[in-house]
Structure formats: C-alpha cells, structure tokens
PDB file of C-alpha atoms in Angstrom:
ATOM      1  CA  MET A  21       0.000   0.000   0.000  1.00 94.00           C
ATOM      2  CA  TYR A  22       0.965   3.612  -0.494  1.00 97.00           C
ATOM      3  CA  ILE A  23       0.143   7.012   0.946  1.00 97.00           C
ATOM      4  CA  GLY A  24      -0.786   9.867  -1.338  1.00 97.00           C
ATOM      5  CA  ILE A  25      -0.651  13.467  -0.104  1.00 97.00           C
ATOM      6  CA  ASP A  26      -2.292  16.328  -1.976  1.00 96.00           C
ATOM      7  CA  LEU A  27      -0.579  19.403  -0.544  1.00 95.00           C
ATOM      8  CA  GLY A  28      -2.593  22.530  -1.312  1.00 90.00           C
ATOM      9  CA  GLY A  29      -2.618  26.115  -0.204  1.00 87.00           C
ATOM     10  CA  THR A  30      -5.832  25.563   1.776  1.00 90.00           C
ATOM     11  CA  ASN A  31      -5.811  21.901   2.803  1.00 94.00           C
ATOM     12  CA  ILE A  32      -3.473  18.955   3.172  1.00 96.00           C
ATOM     13  CA  ALA A  33      -5.394  15.875   2.018  1.00 97.00           C
ATOM     14  CA  ALA A  34      -3.961  12.377   2.349  1.00 98.00           C
ATOM     15  CA  GLY A  35      -5.112   8.827   1.770  1.00 97.00           C
ATOM     16  CA  VAL A  36      -3.987   5.233   2.071  1.00 97.00           C
ATOM     17  CA  VAL A  37      -4.138   3.850  -1.482  1.00 96.00           C
ATOM     18  CA  ASN A  38      -3.710   0.292  -2.726  1.00 93.00           C
ATOM     19  CA  GLU A  39      -1.784  -0.780  -5.831  1.00 89.00           C
ATOM     20  CA  ALA A  40      -4.905  -0.544  -8.004  1.00 89.00           C
ATOM     21  CA  GLY A  41      -5.489   3.099  -7.094  1.00 90.00           C
ATOM     22  CA  TYR A  42      -8.351   2.560  -4.656  1.00 93.00           C
ATOM     23  CA  ILE A  43      -8.470   4.820  -1.588  1.00 96.00           C
ATOM     24  CA  ILE A  44      -8.833   2.769   1.571  1.00 96.00           C
ATOM     25  CA  TYR A  45      -9.055   5.741   3.919  1.00 97.00           C
ATOM     26  CA  LYS A  46      -8.525   9.486   3.579  1.00 97.00           C
ATOM     27  CA  SER A  47      -8.586  12.613   5.705  1.00 97.00           C
ATOM     28  CA  SER A  48      -7.418  16.214   5.631  1.00 96.00           C
ATOM     29  CA  VAL A  49      -6.246  19.118   7.769  1.00 96.00           C
ATOM     30  CA  SER A  50      -5.890  22.836   7.114  1.00 95.00           C
ATOM     31  CA  THR A  51      -2.576  23.879   5.571  1.00 95.00           C
ATOM     32  CA  LEU A  52      -2.314  27.318   7.173  1.00 94.00           C
ATOM     33  CA  ALA A  53       0.075  28.150   4.378  1.00 91.00           C
ATOM     34  CA  LYS A  54       1.686  31.226   5.926  1.00 90.00           C
ATOM     35  CA  ARG A  55       3.392  29.074   8.561  1.00 93.00           C
ATOM     36  CA  PRO A  56       7.026  27.947   8.348  1.00 93.00           C
ATOM     37  CA  ILE A  57       7.378  24.894   6.119  1.00 94.00           C
ATOM     38  CA  ASP A  58       8.716  22.848   9.043  1.00 95.00           C
ATOM     39  CA  GLU A  59       5.313  23.103  10.730  1.00 96.00           C
ATOM     40  CA  ILE A  60       3.476  22.116   7.549  1.00 96.00           C
ATOM     41  CA  VAL A  61       5.715  19.057   7.119  1.00 97.00           C
ATOM     42  CA  GLU A  62       5.056  18.109  10.749  1.00 97.00           C
ATOM     43  CA  ASP A  63       1.311  18.155  10.038  1.00 97.00           C
ATOM     44  CA  MET A  64       1.822  16.128   6.859  1.00 98.00           C
ATOM     45  CA  ALA A  65       3.677  13.460   8.800  1.00 97.00           C
ATOM     46  CA  ASN A  66       1.108  13.410  11.623  1.00 97.00           C
ATOM     47  CA  LEU A  67      -1.706  13.096   9.087  1.00 97.00           C
ATOM     48  CA  CYS A  68       0.036  10.093   7.516  1.00 97.00           C
ATOM     49  CA  VAL A  69       0.268   8.371  10.901  1.00 95.00           C
ATOM     50  CA  ASP A  70      -3.383   9.112  11.646  1.00 96.00           C
ATOM     51  CA  ILE A  71      -4.772   7.768   8.364  1.00 97.00           C
ATOM     52  CA  VAL A  72      -2.681   4.607   8.618  1.00 96.00           C
ATOM     53  CA  ASP A  73      -4.166   3.944  12.049  1.00 93.00           C
ATOM     54  CA  ASP A  74      -7.693   4.650  10.812  1.00 93.00           C
ATOM     55  CA  ALA A  75      -7.155   2.333   7.838  1.00 93.00           C
ATOM     56  CA  ASN A  76      -6.390  -0.487  10.315  1.00 91.00           C
ATOM     57  CA  CYS A  77      -2.831  -0.967   9.131  1.00 91.00           C
ATOM     58  CA  SER A  78       0.591   0.201  10.237  1.00 89.00           C
ATOM     59  CA  ILE A  79       3.289   2.384   8.766  1.00 90.00           C
ATOM     60  CA  ALA A  80       5.250  -0.832   8.147  1.00 92.00           C
ATOM     61  CA  ASP A  81       2.600  -1.790   5.564  1.00 94.00           C
ATOM     62  CA  ILE A  82       3.315   1.349   3.542  1.00 96.00           C
ATOM     63  CA  GLU A  83       5.770   0.884   0.659  1.00 96.00           C
ATOM     64  CA  ALA A  84       6.274   4.586  -0.087  1.00 97.00           C
ATOM     65  CA  VAL A  85       4.675   8.020   0.100  1.00 98.00           C
ATOM     66  CA  GLY A  86       3.868  10.324  -2.802  1.00 97.00           C
ATOM     67  CA  VAL A  87       3.278  14.064  -2.515  1.00 97.00           C
ATOM     68  CA  GLY A  88       1.529  16.250  -5.073  1.00 95.00           C
ATOM     69  CA  CYS A  89       2.690  19.826  -4.565  1.00 94.00           C
ATOM     70  CA  PRO A  90       1.857  23.055  -6.412  1.00 88.00           C
ATOM     71  CA  GLY A  91       4.703  24.830  -8.135  1.00 87.00           C
ATOM     72  CA  THR A  92       7.897  23.760  -9.883  1.00 90.00           C
ATOM     73  CA  VAL A  93       8.794  20.388  -8.437  1.00 93.00           C
ATOM     74  CA  ASP A  94      12.076  18.618  -9.171  1.00 94.00           C
ATOM     75  CA  SER A  95      11.217  14.966  -8.615  1.00 91.00           C
ATOM     76  CA  LYS A  96      14.767  13.771  -9.172  1.00 91.00           C
ATOM     77  CA  SER A  97      16.252  15.844  -6.367  1.00 93.00           C
ATOM     78  CA  GLY A  98      13.128  15.855  -4.202  1.00 95.00           C
ATOM     79  CA  THR A  99      13.126  19.642  -4.156  1.00 96.00           C
ATOM     80  CA  VAL A 100      10.361  22.191  -4.577  1.00 95.00           C
ATOM     81  CA  ALA A 101      12.153  24.807  -6.662  1.00 93.00           C
ATOM     82  CA  TYR A 102       9.352  27.328  -6.255  1.00 88.00           C
ATOM     83  CA  SER A 103       5.784  27.409  -4.987  1.00 86.00           C
ATOM     84  CA  CYS A 104       4.142  30.797  -4.600  1.00 77.00           C
ATOM     85  CA  ASN A 105       1.154  29.398  -2.673  1.00 76.00           C
ATOM     86  CA  LEU A 106       3.307  27.807  -0.003  1.00 87.00           C
ATOM     87  CA  LYS A 107       6.239  30.216  -0.005  1.00 82.00           C
ATOM     88  CA  MET A 108       8.728  27.491  -0.820  1.00 92.00           C
ATOM     89  CA  LYS A 109      11.944  28.099  -2.730  1.00 92.00           C
ATOM     90  CA  ASN A 110      14.539  25.363  -3.218  1.00 95.00           C
ATOM     91  CA  THR A 111      12.924  23.468  -0.350  1.00 96.00           C
ATOM     92  CA  LYS A 112      14.144  19.899   0.172  1.00 97.00           C
ATOM     93  CA  LEU A 113      10.669  18.621   0.931  1.00 97.00           C
ATOM     94  CA  ARG A 114      11.378  14.964   0.198  1.00 97.00           C
ATOM     95  CA  ALA A 115      14.252  14.748   2.673  1.00 97.00           C
ATOM     96  CA  MET A 116      12.220  16.572   5.330  1.00 97.00           C
ATOM     97  CA  LEU A 117       9.294  14.164   5.065  1.00 97.00           C
ATOM     98  CA  GLU A 118      11.460  11.046   4.748  1.00 97.00           C
ATOM     99  CA  LYS A 119      13.142  11.997   8.007  1.00 97.00           C
ATOM    100  CA  LYS A 120       9.754  12.210   9.714  1.00 96.00           C
ATOM    101  CA  LEU A 121       8.252   9.003   8.303  1.00 96.00           C
ATOM    102  CA  GLY A 122      11.219   6.737   7.598  1.00 96.00           C
ATOM    103  CA  LYS A 123       9.711   5.865   4.220  1.00 96.00           C
ATOM    104  CA  PRO A 124      10.715   6.640   0.623  1.00 96.00           C
ATOM    105  CA  VAL A 125       8.963   9.772  -0.623  1.00 97.00           C
ATOM    106  CA  ASN A 126       8.361  10.911  -4.198  1.00 96.00           C
ATOM    107  CA  LEU A 127       7.483  14.508  -5.063  1.00 96.00           C
ATOM    108  CA  GLU A 128       5.302  15.378  -8.039  1.00 95.00           C
ATOM    109  CA  ASN A 129       3.710  18.552  -9.321  1.00 93.00           C
ATOM    110  CA  ASP A 130       0.095  18.551  -8.121  1.00 92.00           C
ATOM    111  CA  ALA A 131      -1.395  18.824 -11.619  1.00 91.00           C
ATOM    112  CA  ASN A 132       0.784  15.949 -12.816  1.00 93.00           C
ATOM    113  CA  ALA A 133      -0.318  13.899  -9.832  1.00 95.00           C
ATOM    114  CA  ALA A 134      -3.995  14.568 -10.553  1.00 95.00           C
ATOM    115  CA  ALA A 135      -3.443  13.648 -14.208  1.00 95.00           C
ATOM    116  CA  LEU A 136      -1.773  10.396 -13.184  1.00 95.00           C
ATOM    117  CA  GLY A 137      -4.711   9.592 -10.883  1.00 95.00           C
ATOM    118  CA  GLU A 138      -7.296  10.192 -13.609  1.00 95.00           C
ATOM    119  CA  TYR A 139      -5.169   8.306 -16.122  1.00 95.00           C
ATOM    120  CA  THR A 140      -4.950   5.264 -13.873  1.00 92.00           C
ATOM    121  CA  VAL A 141      -8.714   5.111 -13.383  1.00 90.00           C
ATOM    122  CA  ASN A 142     -10.041   6.573 -16.658  1.00 90.00           C
ATOM    123  CA  GLY A 143      -7.135   6.611 -19.097  1.00 89.00           C
ATOM    124  CA  ASP A 144      -7.792   3.264 -20.796  1.00 89.00           C
ATOM    125  CA  ASN A 145      -4.016   2.698 -20.961  1.00 88.00           C
ATOM    126  CA  ALA A 146      -3.716   5.452 -23.572  1.00 90.00           C
ATOM    127  CA  ASP A 147      -0.236   6.120 -24.953  1.00 92.00           C
ATOM    128  CA  SER A 148      -0.851   9.848 -24.460  1.00 94.00           C
ATOM    129  CA  PHE A 149      -3.356  11.456 -22.128  1.00 96.00           C
ATOM    130  CA  VAL A 150      -4.099  14.990 -20.906  1.00 97.00           C
ATOM    131  CA  LEU A 151      -6.039  16.245 -17.902  1.00 97.00           C
ATOM    132  CA  ILE A 152      -7.233  19.858 -17.857  1.00 96.00           C
ATOM    133  CA  THR A 153      -8.679  21.297 -14.643  1.00 92.00           C
ATOM    134  CA  LEU A 154     -10.833  24.398 -14.906  1.00 93.00           C
ATOM    135  CA  GLY A 155     -10.948  26.157 -11.555  1.00 89.00           C
ATOM    136  CA  THR A 156      -9.446  29.244  -9.974  1.00 85.00           C
ATOM    137  CA  GLY A 157      -6.821  28.838 -12.684  1.00 87.00           C
ATOM    138  CA  VAL A 158      -6.343  26.356 -15.509  1.00 91.00           C
ATOM    139  CA  GLY A 159      -4.218  23.399 -14.517  1.00 88.00           C
ATOM    140  CA  GLY A 160      -2.955  20.616 -16.704  1.00 89.00           C
ATOM    141  CA  GLY A 161      -1.015  17.417 -16.728  1.00 94.00           C
ATOM    142  CA  VAL A 162       0.311  15.361 -19.630  1.00 96.00           C
ATOM    143  CA  ILE A 163       0.826  11.596 -19.341  1.00 95.00           C
ATOM    144  CA  ILE A 164       2.973   9.893 -21.980  1.00 95.00           C
ATOM    145  CA  ASP A 165       3.516   6.124 -21.867  1.00 93.00           C
ATOM    146  CA  GLY A 166       2.055   6.014 -18.369  1.00 90.00           C
ATOM    147  CA  LYS A 167       4.320   8.674 -16.831  1.00 90.00           C
ATOM    148  CA  PRO A 168       3.935  12.420 -16.295  1.00 92.00           C
ATOM    149  CA  TYR A 169       5.722  14.608 -18.804  1.00 93.00           C
ATOM    150  CA  ARG A 170       7.801  17.156 -16.873  1.00 89.00           C
ATOM    151  CA  GLY A 171      10.120  18.736 -19.405  1.00 89.00           C
ATOM    152  CA  PHE A 172      13.907  18.796 -19.059  1.00 90.00           C
ATOM    153  CA  ASN A 173      13.726  21.213 -16.100  1.00 87.00           C
ATOM    154  CA  CYS A 174      10.624  19.797 -14.374  1.00 83.00           C
ATOM    155  CA  ALA A 175       8.627  22.906 -15.329  1.00 84.00           C
ATOM    156  CA  GLY A 176       6.771  21.389 -18.292  1.00 88.00           C
ATOM    157  CA  GLY A 177       3.040  20.934 -18.602  1.00 88.00           C
ATOM    158  CA  GLU A 178       1.951  24.447 -17.578  1.00 89.00           C
ATOM    159  CA  LEU A 179      -0.881  24.272 -20.079  1.00 93.00           C
ATOM    160  CA  GLY A 180      -2.857  27.120 -18.542  1.00 91.00           C
ATOM    161  CA  HIS A 181      -0.179  29.511 -19.752  1.00 92.00           C
ATOM    162  CA  ILE A 182      -0.547  28.814 -23.441  1.00 93.00           C
ATOM    163  CA  ILE A 183      -1.050  32.280 -24.928  1.00 93.00           C
ATOM    164  CA  ILE A 184      -4.300  32.370 -26.911  1.00 92.00           C
ATOM    165  CA  ASN A 185      -4.487  36.152 -27.398  1.00 91.00           C
ATOM    166  CA  ALA A 186      -1.143  37.923 -27.658  1.00 86.00           C
ATOM    167  CA  ASP A 187      -2.860  41.321 -27.783  1.00 85.00           C
ATOM    168  CA  GLY A 188      -5.291  40.455 -25.020  1.00 81.00           C
ATOM    169  CA  GLU A 189      -6.166  42.810 -22.229  1.00 73.00           C
ATOM    170  CA  GLU A 190      -6.561  40.071 -19.645  1.00 77.00           C
ATOM    171  CA  GLN A 191      -3.530  40.002 -17.341  1.00 79.00           C
ATOM    172  CA  CYS A 192      -2.442  36.633 -15.987  1.00 82.00           C
ATOM    173  CA  PHE A 193      -0.857  36.339 -12.550  1.00 77.00           C
ATOM    174  CA  CYS A 194       2.260  34.955 -14.253  1.00 80.00           C
ATOM    175  CA  GLY A 195       2.885  38.397 -15.722  1.00 82.00           C
ATOM    176  CA  ASN A 196       1.952  37.660 -19.340  1.00 87.00           C
ATOM    177  CA  LYS A 197      -1.135  38.835 -21.137  1.00 89.00           C
ATOM    178  CA  GLY A 198      -3.419  36.561 -23.121  1.00 92.00           C
ATOM    179  CA  CYS A 199      -2.789  33.317 -21.216  1.00 93.00           C
ATOM    180  CA  TRP A 200      -5.448  30.634 -21.647  1.00 95.00           C
ATOM    181  CA  GLU A 201      -5.971  30.686 -17.866  1.00 92.00           C
ATOM    182  CA  ALA A 202      -7.007  34.354 -18.008  1.00 93.00           C
ATOM    183  CA  TYR A 203      -9.873  33.422 -20.331  1.00 95.00           C
ATOM    184  CA  ALA A 204     -10.834  29.812 -19.577  1.00 95.00           C
ATOM    185  CA  SER A 205     -10.623  29.610 -15.771  1.00 93.00           C
ATOM    186  CA  VAL A 206     -13.741  29.740 -13.635  1.00 94.00           C
ATOM    187  CA  THR A 207     -12.329  32.996 -12.267  1.00 92.00           C
ATOM    188  CA  ALA A 208     -12.538  34.409 -15.790  1.00 94.00           C
ATOM    189  CA  LEU A 209     -16.044  33.001 -16.247  1.00 97.00           C
ATOM    190  CA  ILE A 210     -17.205  34.727 -13.064  1.00 97.00           C
ATOM    191  CA  ARG A 211     -15.631  38.008 -14.168  1.00 96.00           C
ATOM    192  CA  ARG A 212     -17.394  37.901 -17.542  1.00 97.00           C
ATOM    193  CA  THR A 213     -20.670  36.890 -15.909  1.00 98.00           C
ATOM    194  CA  LYS A 214     -20.524  39.988 -13.715  1.00 98.00           C
ATOM    195  CA  GLN A 215     -19.725  42.177 -16.714  1.00 97.00           C
ATOM    196  CA  ALA A 216     -22.701  40.763 -18.616  1.00 98.00           C
ATOM    197  CA  MET A 217     -24.999  41.353 -15.656  1.00 98.00           C
ATOM    198  CA  GLN A 218     -23.901  44.978 -15.454  1.00 97.00           C
ATOM    199  CA  SER A 219     -24.822  45.475 -19.114  1.00 97.00           C
ATOM    200  CA  ASP A 220     -28.229  43.744 -18.833  1.00 97.00           C
ATOM    201  CA  SER A 221     -30.292  44.564 -15.753  1.00 96.00           C
ATOM    202  CA  SER A 222     -33.126  42.329 -16.996  1.00 97.00           C
ATOM    203  CA  SER A 223     -31.020  39.152 -17.160  1.00 97.00           C
ATOM    204  CA  MET A 224     -32.253  36.185 -15.132  1.00 98.00           C
ATOM    205  CA  MET A 225     -28.780  36.032 -13.643  1.00 98.00           C
ATOM    206  CA  HIS A 226     -29.696  38.840 -11.222  1.00 98.00           C
ATOM    207  CA  LYS A 227     -32.512  36.756  -9.763  1.00 97.00           C
ATOM    208  CA  TRP A 228     -30.214  33.724  -9.655  1.00 97.00           C
ATOM    209  CA  VAL A 229     -27.713  35.671  -7.531  1.00 97.00           C
ATOM    210  CA  GLN A 230     -30.469  36.876  -5.188  1.00 96.00           C
ATOM    211  CA  GLU A 231     -31.508  33.262  -4.611  1.00 96.00           C
ATOM    212  CA  ASN A 232     -28.008  31.766  -4.414  1.00 96.00           C
ATOM    213  CA  GLY A 233     -26.004  34.498  -2.703  1.00 93.00           C
ATOM    214  CA  GLU A 234     -23.205  35.331  -5.149  1.00 96.00           C
ATOM    215  CA  VAL A 235     -22.011  34.927  -8.710  1.00 97.00           C
ATOM    216  CA  SER A 236     -20.319  31.584  -9.316  1.00 96.00           C
ATOM    217  CA  GLY A 237     -19.265  29.407 -12.203  1.00 96.00           C
ATOM    218  CA  ARG A 238     -22.787  27.987 -12.277  1.00 97.00           C
ATOM    219  CA  THR A 239     -24.597  31.316 -12.676  1.00 98.00           C
ATOM    220  CA  ALA A 240     -24.374  31.732 -16.447  1.00 98.00           C
ATOM    221  CA  PHE A 241     -24.741  28.008 -17.137  1.00 98.00           C
ATOM    222  CA  ASP A 242     -27.888  27.635 -15.017  1.00 97.00           C
ATOM    223  CA  CYS A 243     -29.533  30.722 -16.525  1.00 98.00           C
ATOM    224  CA  ALA A 244     -28.524  29.778 -20.064  1.00 98.00           C
ATOM    225  CA  LYS A 245     -30.295  26.443 -19.616  1.00 97.00           C
ATOM    226  CA  MET A 246     -33.420  28.408 -18.624  1.00 97.00           C
ATOM    227  CA  GLY A 247     -33.243  30.427 -21.833  1.00 97.00           C
ATOM    228  CA  ASP A 248     -31.586  33.662 -20.723  1.00 98.00           C
ATOM    229  CA  LYS A 249     -30.029  35.191 -23.862  1.00 98.00           C
ATOM    230  CA  THR A 250     -27.312  37.147 -22.044  1.00 98.00           C
ATOM    231  CA  ALA A 251     -26.263  34.060 -20.092  1.00 98.00           C
ATOM    232  CA  LYS A 252     -26.154  32.046 -23.316  1.00 98.00           C
ATOM    233  CA  VAL A 253     -23.712  34.562 -24.814  1.00 98.00           C
ATOM    234  CA  VAL A 254     -21.473  34.282 -21.735  1.00 98.00           C
ATOM    235  CA  VAL A 255     -21.506  30.479 -21.848  1.00 98.00           C
ATOM    236  CA  GLU A 256     -20.864  30.293 -25.591  1.00 98.00           C
ATOM    237  CA  GLN A 257     -17.947  32.713 -25.324  1.00 97.00           C
ATOM    238  CA  TYR A 258     -16.510  30.806 -22.373  1.00 98.00           C
ATOM    239  CA  ILE A 259     -16.710  27.460 -24.172  1.00 98.00           C
ATOM    240  CA  ARG A 260     -14.986  28.987 -27.194  1.00 97.00           C
ATOM    241  CA  TYR A 261     -12.142  30.199 -24.986  1.00 97.00           C
ATOM    242  CA  VAL A 262     -11.778  26.721 -23.480  1.00 97.00           C
ATOM    243  CA  SER A 263     -11.708  25.257 -26.982  1.00 97.00           C
ATOM    244  CA  TYR A 264      -8.850  27.534 -28.130  1.00 96.00           C
ATOM    245  CA  GLY A 265      -6.427  26.014 -25.638  1.00 96.00           C
ATOM    246  CA  LEU A 266      -7.629  22.474 -26.290  1.00 97.00           C
ATOM    247  CA  ILE A 267      -7.070  22.892 -30.028  1.00 95.00           C
ATOM    248  CA  SER A 268      -3.443  23.828 -29.362  1.00 95.00           C
ATOM    249  CA  ILE A 269      -3.026  20.835 -27.050  1.00 95.00           C
ATOM    250  CA  LEU A 270      -4.476  18.507 -29.687  1.00 93.00           C
ATOM    251  CA  ASN A 271      -2.274  19.902 -32.416  1.00 93.00           C
ATOM    252  CA  ILE A 272       0.841  19.468 -30.246  1.00 93.00           C
ATOM    253  CA  PHE A 273       0.233  16.110 -28.557  1.00 93.00           C
ATOM    254  CA  GLN A 274      -2.678  14.437 -30.391  1.00 94.00           C
ATOM    255  CA  PRO A 275      -3.515  12.603 -27.150  1.00 95.00           C
ATOM    256  CA  SER A 276      -5.815   9.608 -27.185  1.00 95.00           C
ATOM    257  CA  LYS A 277      -7.941  11.202 -24.490  1.00 96.00           C
ATOM    258  CA  ILE A 278      -8.439  14.573 -22.824  1.00 97.00           C
ATOM    259  CA  LEU A 279     -10.355  14.745 -19.567  1.00 97.00           C
ATOM    260  CA  ILE A 280     -11.873  17.982 -18.295  1.00 96.00           C
ATOM    261  CA  GLY A 281     -11.827  18.341 -14.506  1.00 93.00           C
ATOM    262  CA  GLY A 282     -12.835  20.964 -11.994  1.00 89.00           C
ATOM    263  CA  GLY A 283     -16.326  21.830 -10.826  1.00 88.00           C
ATOM    264  CA  ILE A 284     -17.335  23.160 -14.234  1.00 93.00           C
ATOM    265  CA  SER A 285     -17.005  19.637 -15.662  1.00 93.00           C
ATOM    266  CA  LYS A 286     -20.210  18.738 -13.798  1.00 93.00           C
ATOM    267  CA  GLU A 287     -22.065  20.634 -16.539  1.00 96.00           C
ATOM    268  CA  GLY A 288     -21.629  17.436 -18.539  1.00 95.00           C
ATOM    269  CA  ASP A 289     -22.803  17.408 -22.137  1.00 96.00           C
ATOM    270  CA  TYR A 290     -24.008  21.011 -21.933  1.00 97.00           C
ATOM    271  CA  LEU A 291     -20.317  21.913 -21.764  1.00 97.00           C
ATOM    272  CA  LEU A 292     -18.774  18.981 -23.613  1.00 98.00           C
ATOM    273  CA  ASN A 293     -20.931  18.722 -26.749  1.00 97.00           C
ATOM    274  CA  PRO A 294     -20.319  22.278 -28.033  1.00 97.00           C
ATOM    275  CA  LEU A 295     -16.722  22.074 -26.802  1.00 97.00           C
ATOM    276  CA  ARG A 296     -16.117  18.963 -28.905  1.00 96.00           C
ATOM    277  CA  GLU A 297     -17.682  20.662 -31.915  1.00 96.00           C
ATOM    278  CA  TYR A 298     -15.369  23.673 -31.654  1.00 96.00           C
ATOM    279  CA  VAL A 299     -12.270  21.591 -30.945  1.00 96.00           C
ATOM    280  CA  TYR A 300     -12.766  19.052 -33.710  1.00 94.00           C
ATOM    281  CA  ALA A 301     -13.379  21.853 -36.206  1.00 92.00           C
ATOM    282  CA  GLY A 302     -10.009  23.374 -35.300  1.00 90.00           C
ATOM    283  CA  ASP A 303      -8.032  20.130 -35.068  1.00 85.00           C
ATOM    284  CA  TYR A 304      -5.330  20.126 -37.748  1.00 84.00           C
ATOM    285  CA  ASN A 305      -5.698  16.363 -38.318  1.00 82.00           C
ATOM    286  CA  LYS A 306      -9.359  16.539 -39.307  1.00 79.00           C
ATOM    287  CA  TYR A 307      -9.295  13.287 -41.248  1.00 80.00           C
ATOM    288  CA  ARG A 308      -7.748  11.112 -38.568  1.00 86.00           C
ATOM    289  CA  GLU A 309      -9.230   9.363 -35.552  1.00 89.00           C
ATOM    290  CA  LYS A 310     -10.472  11.905 -33.013  1.00 91.00           C
ATOM    291  CA  THR A 311      -9.203  12.477 -29.493  1.00 94.00           C
ATOM    292  CA  LYS A 312     -11.834  11.559 -26.927  1.00 95.00           C
ATOM    293  CA  ILE A 313     -12.902  14.545 -24.809  1.00 96.00           C
ATOM    294  CA  GLU A 314     -14.678  13.534 -21.611  1.00 96.00           C
ATOM    295  CA  ALA A 315     -15.345  14.714 -18.076  1.00 96.00           C
ATOM    296  CA  ALA A 316     -13.003  13.692 -15.270  1.00 95.00           C
ATOM    297  CA  THR A 317     -14.578  11.651 -12.483  1.00 93.00           C
ATOM    298  CA  LEU A 318     -12.219  11.631  -9.494  1.00 94.00           C
ATOM    299  CA  PHE A 319     -12.382  15.332  -8.577  1.00 88.00           C
ATOM    300  CA  ASN A 320     -10.516  15.918  -5.284  1.00 88.00           C
ATOM    301  CA  ASP A 321      -9.454  12.274  -5.044  1.00 95.00           C
ATOM    302  CA  ALA A 322      -7.363  12.502  -8.228  1.00 95.00           C
ATOM    303  CA  GLY A 323      -4.473  14.242  -6.476  1.00 94.00           C
ATOM    304  CA  ILE A 324      -4.352  11.720  -3.631  1.00 97.00           C
ATOM    305  CA  ILE A 325      -4.502   8.711  -5.939  1.00 97.00           C
ATOM    306  CA  GLY A 326      -2.001  10.135  -8.399  1.00 96.00           C
ATOM    307  CA  ALA A 327       0.461  11.135  -5.689  1.00 96.00           C
ATOM    308  CA  ALA A 328       0.332   7.657  -4.213  1.00 96.00           C
ATOM    309  CA  LEU A 329       0.800   5.986  -7.593  1.00 94.00           C
ATOM    310  CA  SER A 330       3.687   8.304  -8.442  1.00 93.00           C
ATOM    311  CA  ALA A 331       5.497   6.734  -5.494  1.00 92.00           C
ATOM    312  CA  GLN A 332       4.720   3.303  -6.931  1.00 86.00           C
ATOM    313  CA  ILE A 333       6.095   4.216 -10.369  1.00 78.00           C
ATOM    314  CA  TYR A 334       9.255   5.890  -9.114  1.00 74.00           C
TER     315      TYR A 334
END
C-alpha cells in the first residue's frame, strides 16, 4: 500500500491507497500556508500516521509516500524549486518528510499527480493522455507512456499559460497577457458573468444571484439552460475560450484522451458537446481518428490517488 498526499494552499489531504489506485481511507487538515514549512511538514507526517491507524494498518505496511505539490517540483532531487502558494523556494521537501516518516517519498507537481490519478482510473491505458482542470486557474497534466511529462527542467506541462491572445487585455498572474488561464478559468467566467450582468439589468442572472447568494461558475450556465439570452452569450464565449487552448493541445500532442476536470465539468454534455464541436473543427488532423474529450470523475481524489501511484512508479 501507499500514501498519497495532496498538498494545497488551503488543505493537506492524504489517503492510504492500494496498488490498483483505490483509496482505503482518507482525511485532511488545514494547511495554514503562511506558517514555516517545518510546521506544515510536521502536520503532513502526523496526518500520515493518523490515516494509517484509521485504515487499520501500520506504517510498516506502507511501501512509499507520494506528494503532489503546487509549483515547480524537481522529482529527481526531491526539491520544490518554487511554490508561490506555499512560499517554498529550493525546499528539500522529500528529505524533510522522509526523516519524519522513515519511508521513501516521491514529489510530483500537483497537476501531474492529478493527471496520473485520472489516467490510472479513466485513461484506458492510452499512450498519451491529458487532464485539464478548470478552476481558480487552468491546470494541466500530460501523461505519456504512463508517466507524467515534466520537461527537461521539471517545469513542463503548464498548459494554462498557453497564450491564446497575444494582444489580449486580460492580465495573468504569471505576468503575461493573453494566457489561456485568463480566459478559460472559472475565475474568468465569473468576471465575464458579472460584466454581462452589469450590461443587462433584466437578465435572469440577477434573480439567480439573489436566490443563491453570489455569482459563481454555475450562474451563467444555469440561466442559459433556462433560456436567458445574455447568459447564453457568456456560456458560448466561455466554451470557445476553453476550446482555443484544447485545439493547441491537440495539435501538439494528439492525445488519445483529454479529460476535463474541476467543478465546471459537472455541466456534462451542456459543456462537452459544443466544446467537442469547436475543438474538432479546429483540429489540424481533421481526417484522422479523433481524441476523446470527456469529463473527469475523481475530482478531489485525483491528487491523492495520483500522488500515491507516483510513489509506486518511481
């Protein structure tokens, strides 16, 4: 058995995972990310001990531990080169956690870990596979021949920072303008929903917000399904922006399968059917077999499962 840790800026989630990728037991604690990293590692180690006990096994039953961490992660050296969310820079996270647990530890970028988790469960043993997560930002992981693609410097796979509009006005937190993330994230969807509401006081979206409390990624989608014209424009524009990045990914990798994750993926075919139409129309290899575009299924469990399995692979 293995332990997978999904280390995030808000929560540390961990689970005991078997060789097939099934979570036996999982739990989480708050990260409190502004603390010194030593304290965060202490909580990671304590969480591992707790979940092993609750899974009715012992630490001796654990082969290795995998950690999915945001930022630039050097798996070979076990170092987090940089993570803005957790204020880590050249942090030897693997050595710190191995000292606490006495077990081999593998570090992986969190998006790569999530992609590996989804691939294991939903990848159908594809030679090439991509996971895209649409959330606060746009995350991505590429799996080739069953392993995450990292690039020569472990900074590869930052798919959210494909530039889709070089003259765009939307500023990305990375410093560039026109990044896919600045247009296709749920953050961007919420921003455009608010702009549309300001221009149309009669839109059903105003009533939706009164009933639900605040604008969210669901606002435009829910109102579009009820026939609101302004909401339909927002949704159509958003789906087009998502498609622009996917077309580039297809033309570069031609993966067997792309999965769309994040809460927005719960829109199902209302999102996926028009998205497939746009993407396939822009795919350079129009006369070849098509990449499957589907919704991810593991959600928050993907990072735990993928982190654990990364320890199994490496």
